[in-house]
Amino acid sequence: MVVAAHAEDPTLPFQDVWWISLIKLLGVFVILLLLTLFTINYERKVVARMAVRPGPNQVGPKGWLQSLTDGLKLPFKEEIIPKTADKVVYFIAPVISCTTAFTAFAVIPFGGMVSMFGHKTALQLTDVPVSVLVLLACSSMSVYGVVLSGWASGSTYPLLGGLRSSAQMISYEVAMGLSIVAVFMTAGTMSTSQIVKAQAEGNPFHFLGMDLTTPSWYAVLLLPSFVIYMIAAVGETNRAPFDLPEAESELVGGFHTEYSSFKFAMFFLAEYINMITVSAFCTTLFLGGWRAPWPITAIWSGANSGWFGMIWFFAKVLIFLFGFIWLRATLPRMRYDQFMRFGWKVLIPVNLVWILFLSYVKVANNEFSDRTKWLSIGGIVVVILLVALFWPASKKPRQVSIEEQLAARPPGSFPVPPMDLQVPPSPRARRAVAERTPATVGGDSETKEV
């Protein structure tokens, strides 16, 4: 028997009975599988709607069982393993990707404290004081599955896809990690459940003699970190427009080109679970986690009690998943050098400047008076905006004309074909072309040659 409890935040450490932990473990596993099946169909239907076409509509009610039948079909398909593949690593790679994707969800809180079969427990599998680092570690370990799958296939295109994917994931993981630093500094903890608790109410502050309250959600209070996290999350999960490791036009299918049957299904499952994980992580860090948004809590005092937290949590996750799908249906794929330059030269420097600014604000709150604090913060903001506005742009090299390029060629170089694509006739193939008399109709003898 499951009874709803009042809104109560969990405390560390968790001390659950072993069979309660087993129930929660199976529950997380089932929820992720069901969410994956739903997200695949959700994506296909939303993209079809945006492209003005039907989408899946044959299997099940309005086509909602299409992804389930595809998932049941994949394990029974013929498995083709390349002769040059390293059999052991070839098998381990998809297991690593799938395992890390499932493990990352262990520290995500779905709700507050509830009563389950007479035992009070948190709607979270586990939590530790450094839960956010556990999530970052799992995302780092997923890179190994991608790299090993590309290398173990014994093929060129999967190897190139694995290298590109590892470079991309590592680059944008740095930006993602820096965007979370602002959350640590504001909440004062790395525990996911305590970060949700810190967003329950806004913090009071004084502004020129007025008593105000900061927004409770870090998506508003730490807007630059929220935007950078969302961009980095798309790059981390290899989703369009950042799906360069799986660019079909360049690398066939990327790192999993040589995979089929159940192993391919594991990569497919890991990709969608990673989407769900980064969406749930963003909900926890920036959107108040399982707590209901402000208009609902103002109308209904029991919105956050018991099992209702799961409703608000998964509603926010589905909104983020819709954002992933919207980007895929809207934006074209970026060029690889532009994508990497954007991560290293834009996201990471902006993150570092934002962290330094937040550090100064925390020091100013404790050291300076109200007037001095706001004047100094305003001056820093003006300086940052002026530096960004007048930052010298990189000078593009002068475009050299074709004639200048030809003139700069050293003597004895290979001949260059004509630029107007008019190929002159070869002197060795000269032949006389007889002039033909135009044909006439009527009056001429039948023996006249035409």
Coordinates of C-alpha atoms in Angstrom, one line a residue:
M1 CA 0.0 0.0 0.0
V2 CA 1.4 3.4 -1.0
V3 CA 0.2 6.5 0.8
A4 CA 1.0 10.1 -0.1
A5 CA 2.9 12.2 2.4
H6 CA 3.2 15.9 2.9
A7 CA 5.9 17.9 1.0
E8 CA 9.1 17.1 2.7
D9 CA 12.7 17.3 1.4
P10 CA 14.9 14.3 1.8
T11 CA 18.0 14.5 4.0
L12 CA 21.4 12.8 3.6
P13 CA 22.3 10.0 4.0
F14 CA 19.5 7.8 2.7
Q15 CA 18.7 4.7 4.8
D16 CA 16.3 2.5 2.9
V17 CA 15.3 -1.1 3.5
W18 CA 17.0 -3.3 0.9
W19 CA 13.7 -4.3 -0.8
I20 CA 12.6 -0.6 -1.0
S21 CA 15.9 0.2 -2.8
L22 CA 15.3 -2.8 -5.1
I23 CA 11.8 -1.5 -5.9
K24 CA 13.1 1.9 -6.7
L25 CA 15.9 0.5 -8.9
L26 CA 13.4 -1.5 -10.9
G27 CA 11.2 1.5 -11.1
V28 CA 14.0 3.7 -12.5
F29 CA 14.8 1.0 -15.1
V30 CA 11.2 0.7 -16.2
I31 CA 10.6 4.4 -16.3
L32 CA 13.7 4.9 -18.5
L33 CA 12.6 2.2 -20.9
L34 CA 9.1 3.5 -21.2
L35 CA 10.4 7.1 -21.6
T36 CA 12.7 5.9 -24.4
L37 CA 9.9 4.2 -26.3
F38 CA 7.7 7.3 -25.8
T39 CA 10.5 9.7 -26.8
I40 CA 11.2 7.9 -30.1
N41 CA 7.6 8.0 -31.2
Y42 CA 7.2 11.6 -29.7
E43 CA 10.1 12.7 -31.9
R44 CA 8.8 11.1 -35.0
K45 CA 5.3 12.5 -34.6
V46 CA 6.5 16.0 -33.8
V47 CA 9.0 16.1 -36.7
A48 CA 6.3 14.8 -39.0
R49 CA 3.9 17.5 -37.8
M50 CA 6.5 20.2 -38.5
A51 CA 7.2 18.7 -41.9
V52 CA 3.4 18.4 -42.7
R53 CA 3.4 14.6 -43.1
P54 CA 1.6 11.8 -41.3
G55 CA 4.4 10.2 -39.4
P56 CA 3.9 6.7 -37.7
N57 CA 0.2 5.9 -37.7
Q58 CA -0.1 2.2 -38.4
V59 CA 1.0 0.2 -35.4
G60 CA -1.1 0.5 -32.3
P61 CA -3.5 3.3 -31.5
K62 CA -2.5 6.2 -33.8
G63 CA 0.9 4.6 -34.3
W64 CA 2.0 4.9 -30.6
L65 CA 3.3 1.2 -30.6
Q66 CA 5.7 1.7 -33.5
S67 CA 8.8 2.2 -31.4
L68 CA 7.9 -0.9 -29.3
T69 CA 7.6 -3.1 -32.3
D70 CA 10.9 -1.7 -33.6
G71 CA 12.6 -2.5 -30.3
L72 CA 11.3 -6.0 -30.3
K73 CA 12.4 -6.5 -33.9
L74 CA 16.0 -5.4 -33.5
P75 CA 17.2 -8.3 -31.3
F76 CA 16.0 -10.8 -33.8
K77 CA 17.7 -9.3 -36.8
E78 CA 20.8 -10.9 -38.3
E79 CA 24.0 -9.7 -36.6
I80 CA 26.9 -9.0 -38.9
I81 CA 30.4 -8.7 -37.3
P82 CA 33.3 -7.5 -39.4
K83 CA 36.2 -10.0 -39.7
T84 CA 38.7 -7.3 -38.7
A85 CA 36.8 -6.4 -35.5
D86 CA 38.2 -7.0 -32.0
K87 CA 35.4 -9.3 -30.8
V88 CA 35.8 -8.5 -27.0
V89 CA 36.0 -4.7 -27.3
Y90 CA 33.3 -4.8 -30.0
F91 CA 30.9 -6.3 -27.5
I92 CA 32.0 -4.2 -24.5
A93 CA 31.6 -0.8 -26.2
P94 CA 27.7 -0.7 -26.4
V95 CA 27.5 -2.2 -22.9
I96 CA 29.6 0.8 -21.6
S97 CA 27.4 3.3 -23.4
C98 CA 24.2 1.8 -22.1
T99 CA 25.4 1.2 -18.5
T100 CA 26.7 4.7 -18.0
A101 CA 23.4 6.1 -19.4
F102 CA 21.4 4.1 -16.8
T103 CA 23.8 4.8 -13.9
A104 CA 23.6 8.6 -14.4
F105 CA 19.9 8.6 -13.5
A106 CA 20.5 7.0 -10.0
V107 CA 21.1 10.4 -8.3
I108 CA 18.2 12.3 -10.0
P109 CA 15.4 13.1 -7.5
F110 CA 11.8 12.5 -8.8
G111 CA 10.1 13.9 -5.8
G112 CA 10.2 14.5 -2.1
M113 CA 9.6 12.1 0.8
V114 CA 6.7 9.6 0.5
S115 CA 5.4 6.6 2.4
M116 CA 5.8 3.4 0.6
F117 CA 4.4 0.2 2.2
G118 CA 4.7 1.8 5.6
H119 CA 8.3 3.0 5.1
K120 CA 9.2 6.6 4.5
T121 CA 11.5 7.0 1.6
A122 CA 12.6 9.6 -0.9
L123 CA 11.7 9.4 -4.6
Q124 CA 15.3 9.1 -5.5
L125 CA 17.4 6.0 -5.8
T126 CA 20.4 7.4 -4.0
D127 CA 22.1 10.7 -3.1
V128 CA 25.6 11.7 -2.0
P129 CA 27.1 15.0 -1.1
V130 CA 28.8 15.1 -4.6
S131 CA 25.9 13.7 -6.7
V132 CA 26.5 16.2 -9.5
L133 CA 30.1 14.9 -9.8
V134 CA 28.6 11.4 -10.2
L135 CA 26.6 12.6 -13.1
L136 CA 29.6 14.3 -14.8
A137 CA 31.7 11.1 -14.2
C138 CA 29.0 9.0 -16.0
S139 CA 28.9 11.4 -18.9
S140 CA 32.7 11.2 -19.1
M141 CA 32.7 7.4 -19.1
S142 CA 30.2 7.3 -22.0
V143 CA 33.0 8.7 -24.2
Y144 CA 34.8 5.3 -23.8
G145 CA 31.9 3.5 -25.4
V146 CA 32.0 5.7 -28.4
V147 CA 35.7 5.6 -28.9
L148 CA 36.0 1.9 -28.4
S149 CA 33.1 1.1 -30.7
G150 CA 34.8 3.1 -33.5
W151 CA 38.2 1.5 -33.0
A152 CA 36.9 -2.1 -32.4
S153 CA 34.9 -2.1 -35.6
G154 CA 38.1 -2.4 -37.7
S155 CA 36.7 0.1 -40.2
T156 CA 37.8 3.6 -41.3
Y157 CA 34.5 5.5 -41.1
P158 CA 33.6 4.2 -37.6
L159 CA 37.1 5.2 -36.4
L160 CA 36.7 8.7 -37.8
G161 CA 33.3 9.0 -36.3
G162 CA 34.6 7.8 -32.9
L163 CA 37.4 10.3 -32.9
R164 CA 35.1 13.2 -33.9
S165 CA 32.6 12.2 -31.2
S166 CA 35.2 12.0 -28.5
A167 CA 36.6 15.4 -29.3
Q168 CA 33.1 16.9 -29.4
M169 CA 31.9 15.3 -26.2
I170 CA 35.0 16.2 -24.2
S171 CA 34.9 19.8 -25.5
Y172 CA 31.3 20.4 -24.6
E173 CA 31.6 18.5 -21.3
V174 CA 34.0 21.2 -20.2
A175 CA 31.5 23.9 -21.0
M176 CA 28.7 21.9 -19.2
G177 CA 30.8 21.4 -16.1
L178 CA 31.7 25.1 -15.9
S179 CA 28.0 26.1 -16.3
I180 CA 27.2 24.0 -13.2
V181 CA 29.8 25.7 -11.1
A182 CA 27.5 28.7 -10.7
V183 CA 24.9 26.4 -9.2
F184 CA 27.4 25.1 -6.7
M185 CA 28.3 28.6 -5.6
T186 CA 24.7 29.7 -5.2
A187 CA 23.2 26.6 -3.6
G188 CA 26.3 25.8 -1.5
T189 CA 26.1 22.1 -2.1
M190 CA 26.6 19.4 -4.8
S191 CA 23.8 17.2 -3.6
T192 CA 21.0 17.1 -6.2
S193 CA 18.3 16.8 -3.5
Q194 CA 19.7 19.8 -1.6
I195 CA 20.0 21.8 -4.8
V196 CA 16.2 21.3 -5.4
K197 CA 15.6 22.3 -1.8
A198 CA 17.7 25.5 -2.3
Q199 CA 15.3 26.5 -5.1
A200 CA 12.2 26.1 -2.9
E201 CA 12.1 29.9 -2.1
G202 CA 14.0 32.9 -3.3
N203 CA 16.6 34.7 -1.2
P204 CA 15.9 38.2 0.2
F205 CA 18.3 41.0 -0.7
H206 CA 18.5 44.8 -0.4
F207 CA 18.6 47.1 -3.4
L208 CA 19.0 50.8 -2.7
G209 CA 17.0 50.6 0.5
M210 CA 14.3 48.2 -0.9
D211 CA 13.7 44.7 0.4
L212 CA 13.4 42.3 -2.6
T213 CA 13.5 38.6 -3.2
T214 CA 15.5 36.8 -5.9
P215 CA 13.8 34.3 -8.2
S216 CA 13.8 30.8 -6.7
W217 CA 14.6 29.0 -10.0
Y218 CA 18.3 29.2 -11.0
A219 CA 17.2 29.3 -14.7
V220 CA 16.3 33.0 -14.0
L221 CA 18.8 33.8 -11.3
L222 CA 21.7 32.2 -13.3
L223 CA 20.4 32.8 -16.8
P224 CA 23.9 32.7 -18.6
S225 CA 24.7 29.3 -17.0
F226 CA 21.2 28.0 -18.0
V227 CA 21.7 29.0 -21.6
I228 CA 25.2 27.6 -21.8
Y229 CA 24.1 24.4 -20.2
M230 CA 21.3 23.9 -22.7
I231 CA 23.7 24.5 -25.7
A232 CA 26.4 22.2 -24.2
A233 CA 23.8 19.5 -23.5
V234 CA 22.8 19.4 -27.2
G235 CA 26.5 19.0 -28.1
E236 CA 27.1 16.4 -25.4
T237 CA 24.3 14.2 -26.6
N238 CA 25.4 14.4 -30.3
R239 CA 22.0 15.7 -31.3
A240 CA 21.2 17.9 -34.3
P241 CA 22.5 20.5 -35.2
F242 CA 25.5 19.1 -33.4
D243 CA 25.2 15.5 -34.7
L244 CA 28.6 15.6 -36.5
P245 CA 29.8 12.2 -35.3
E246 CA 26.8 10.6 -37.0
A247 CA 26.8 12.8 -40.1
E248 CA 25.4 10.4 -42.6
S249 CA 26.6 12.4 -45.6
E250 CA 30.2 12.3 -44.4
L251 CA 30.7 9.2 -42.1
V252 CA 27.8 6.9 -43.1
G253 CA 26.5 6.4 -39.6
G254 CA 29.4 7.4 -37.4
F255 CA 30.9 5.3 -34.7
H256 CA 28.2 2.6 -34.8
T257 CA 28.3 2.0 -38.6
E258 CA 29.4 -1.6 -38.2
Y259 CA 26.9 -2.5 -35.5
S260 CA 23.6 -4.3 -36.0
S261 CA 20.9 -6.2 -34.2
F262 CA 20.8 -5.9 -30.4
K263 CA 24.2 -4.0 -30.1
F264 CA 22.8 -1.3 -32.4
A265 CA 19.7 -1.2 -30.2
M266 CA 21.9 -0.6 -27.1
F267 CA 23.5 2.4 -28.8
F268 CA 20.1 3.7 -29.8
L269 CA 18.8 3.2 -26.3
A270 CA 21.9 5.0 -24.8
E271 CA 21.4 8.0 -27.0
Y272 CA 17.8 8.6 -26.0
I273 CA 18.5 7.9 -22.3
N274 CA 21.3 10.5 -22.4
M275 CA 18.7 13.0 -23.8
I276 CA 16.4 12.2 -20.9
T277 CA 19.2 12.4 -18.4
V278 CA 20.5 15.8 -19.4
S279 CA 16.9 17.1 -19.5
A280 CA 16.3 15.7 -16.0
F281 CA 19.6 17.1 -14.8
C282 CA 18.7 20.5 -16.2
T283 CA 15.3 20.3 -14.5
T284 CA 17.0 19.5 -11.2
L285 CA 19.7 22.2 -11.4
F286 CA 17.8 25.1 -12.9
L287 CA 14.0 24.6 -12.9
G288 CA 13.4 23.6 -9.3
G289 CA 13.4 19.9 -9.8
W290 CA 10.2 18.1 -8.8
R291 CA 8.6 21.2 -7.3
A292 CA 5.6 22.7 -9.1
P293 CA 6.0 26.2 -10.8
W294 CA 4.9 29.3 -9.0
P295 CA 1.4 29.8 -10.4
I296 CA 0.4 26.3 -9.3
T297 CA 1.9 26.5 -5.8
A298 CA 0.1 29.8 -5.3
I299 CA -3.3 28.3 -6.1
W300 CA -2.8 24.8 -4.6
S301 CA -0.9 24.4 -1.4
G302 CA -0.5 20.7 -1.7
A303 CA 1.0 20.7 -5.2
N304 CA 4.4 19.5 -3.9
S305 CA 3.1 16.8 -1.5
G306 CA 3.5 13.1 -2.0
W307 CA 3.7 11.7 -5.5
F308 CA 2.6 14.8 -7.2
G309 CA 6.2 15.9 -7.5
M310 CA 6.7 13.2 -10.3
I311 CA 4.0 14.9 -12.4
W312 CA 5.8 18.3 -12.4
F313 CA 9.2 16.7 -12.8
F314 CA 8.3 14.7 -15.9
A315 CA 6.3 17.6 -17.4
K316 CA 9.5 19.7 -17.3
V317 CA 11.5 16.9 -18.8
L318 CA 9.1 16.5 -21.7
I319 CA 9.4 20.2 -22.4
F320 CA 13.1 19.9 -22.7
L321 CA 12.8 16.8 -24.9
F322 CA 10.5 18.9 -27.2
G323 CA 13.3 21.4 -27.4
F324 CA 15.7 18.7 -28.6
I325 CA 13.2 17.7 -31.3
W326 CA 12.4 21.2 -32.3
L327 CA 16.1 21.9 -32.9
R328 CA 16.5 18.8 -35.1
A329 CA 13.5 19.8 -37.3
T330 CA 14.6 23.4 -37.6
L331 CA 18.4 23.9 -37.8
P332 CA 20.9 22.6 -40.4
R333 CA 24.0 20.7 -39.3
M334 CA 27.0 22.9 -38.3
R335 CA 30.4 22.7 -39.9
Y336 CA 32.8 20.8 -37.6
D337 CA 35.4 23.5 -37.3
Q338 CA 32.7 26.1 -36.5
F339 CA 31.2 23.8 -33.9
M340 CA 34.5 23.2 -32.1
R341 CA 35.5 26.9 -32.3
F342 CA 32.1 27.9 -30.8
G343 CA 32.7 25.5 -27.8
W344 CA 36.3 26.5 -27.0
K345 CA 36.3 30.2 -28.0
V346 CA 32.8 31.3 -27.0
L347 CA 31.2 29.1 -24.4
I348 CA 34.2 28.4 -22.2
P349 CA 35.5 32.1 -22.0
V350 CA 31.9 33.4 -21.3
N351 CA 31.6 30.7 -18.6
L352 CA 34.8 31.8 -16.9
V353 CA 33.9 35.5 -17.0
W354 CA 30.5 34.7 -15.6
I355 CA 32.0 32.6 -12.7
L356 CA 34.4 35.4 -11.8
F357 CA 31.5 37.9 -11.8
L358 CA 29.4 35.7 -9.5
S359 CA 32.4 35.3 -7.2
Y360 CA 32.8 39.1 -6.9
V361 CA 29.0 39.4 -6.2
K362 CA 29.3 36.9 -3.3
V363 CA 32.3 38.8 -1.9
A364 CA 30.6 42.2 -2.3
N365 CA 27.5 40.9 -0.4
N366 CA 29.6 40.3 2.7
E367 CA 32.2 43.1 2.5
F368 CA 30.6 46.2 1.0
S369 CA 27.7 48.4 1.9
D370 CA 24.5 48.3 -0.1
R371 CA 25.3 51.4 -2.2
T372 CA 28.9 50.6 -2.8
K373 CA 28.1 47.0 -3.8
W374 CA 25.5 47.9 -6.5
L375 CA 27.7 50.7 -7.9
S376 CA 30.7 48.4 -8.2
I377 CA 28.5 45.6 -9.8
G378 CA 27.1 48.1 -12.3
G379 CA 30.5 49.4 -13.2
I380 CA 31.8 45.8 -13.8
V381 CA 28.8 45.1 -16.0
V382 CA 29.4 48.2 -18.1
V383 CA 33.1 47.4 -18.5
I384 CA 32.3 43.8 -19.6
L385 CA 29.7 45.1 -22.2
L386 CA 32.2 47.7 -23.5
V387 CA 34.9 45.1 -23.9
A388 CA 32.6 42.7 -25.7
L389 CA 31.4 45.5 -28.0
F390 CA 34.8 46.8 -29.0
W391 CA 36.7 43.5 -29.0
P392 CA 38.8 43.4 -32.1
A393 CA 37.4 41.0 -34.7
S394 CA 39.8 38.6 -36.4
K395 CA 41.0 40.0 -39.7
K396 CA 40.2 37.8 -42.7
P397 CA 43.0 37.3 -45.1
R398 CA 42.7 39.1 -48.4
Q399 CA 41.2 37.0 -51.1
V400 CA 43.8 36.3 -53.8
S401 CA 42.5 36.2 -57.3
I402 CA 43.0 33.2 -59.6
E403 CA 45.4 35.2 -61.8
E404 CA 47.6 36.0 -58.8
Q405 CA 47.6 32.4 -57.7
L406 CA 48.7 31.3 -61.1
A407 CA 51.4 34.0 -61.3
A408 CA 52.8 32.9 -57.9
R409 CA 53.3 29.3 -59.0
P410 CA 56.9 28.2 -59.3
P411 CA 58.2 27.3 -62.8
G412 CA 57.8 23.7 -63.9
S413 CA 54.5 23.2 -62.0
F414 CA 51.8 21.0 -63.3
P415 CA 49.6 22.6 -66.0
V416 CA 46.4 24.1 -64.8
P417 CA 43.2 23.6 -66.8
P418 CA 41.5 26.7 -68.1
M419 CA 39.3 28.4 -65.6
D420 CA 36.4 29.0 -68.0
L421 CA 36.1 25.2 -68.4
Q422 CA 36.7 25.5 -72.2
V423 CA 39.1 22.7 -73.2
P424 CA 41.0 23.5 -76.4
P425 CA 41.0 20.8 -79.1
S426 CA 44.0 18.5 -79.1
P427 CA 46.4 19.0 -82.1
R428 CA 46.8 15.3 -82.3
A429 CA 43.1 14.7 -83.0
R430 CA 42.7 17.0 -86.0
R431 CA 40.3 15.7 -88.6
A432 CA 38.6 17.3 -91.6
V433 CA 34.9 17.8 -91.2
A434 CA 33.1 17.7 -94.6
E435 CA 30.7 20.4 -95.1
R436 CA 27.2 19.0 -95.5
T437 CA 24.7 20.3 -97.9
P438 CA 21.4 21.1 -96.3
A439 CA 18.7 18.7 -97.4
T440 CA 16.0 20.1 -99.7
V441 CA 12.5 18.9 -100.2
G442 CA 11.2 18.1 -103.7
G443 CA 12.7 19.0 -107.2
D444 CA 16.0 17.3 -106.7
S445 CA 16.9 13.9 -108.2
E446 CA 17.0 10.9 -106.0
T447 CA 20.7 10.4 -106.7
K448 CA 21.7 13.7 -105.2
E449 CA 23.8 13.3 -102.0
V450 CA 22.5 15.1 -99.1

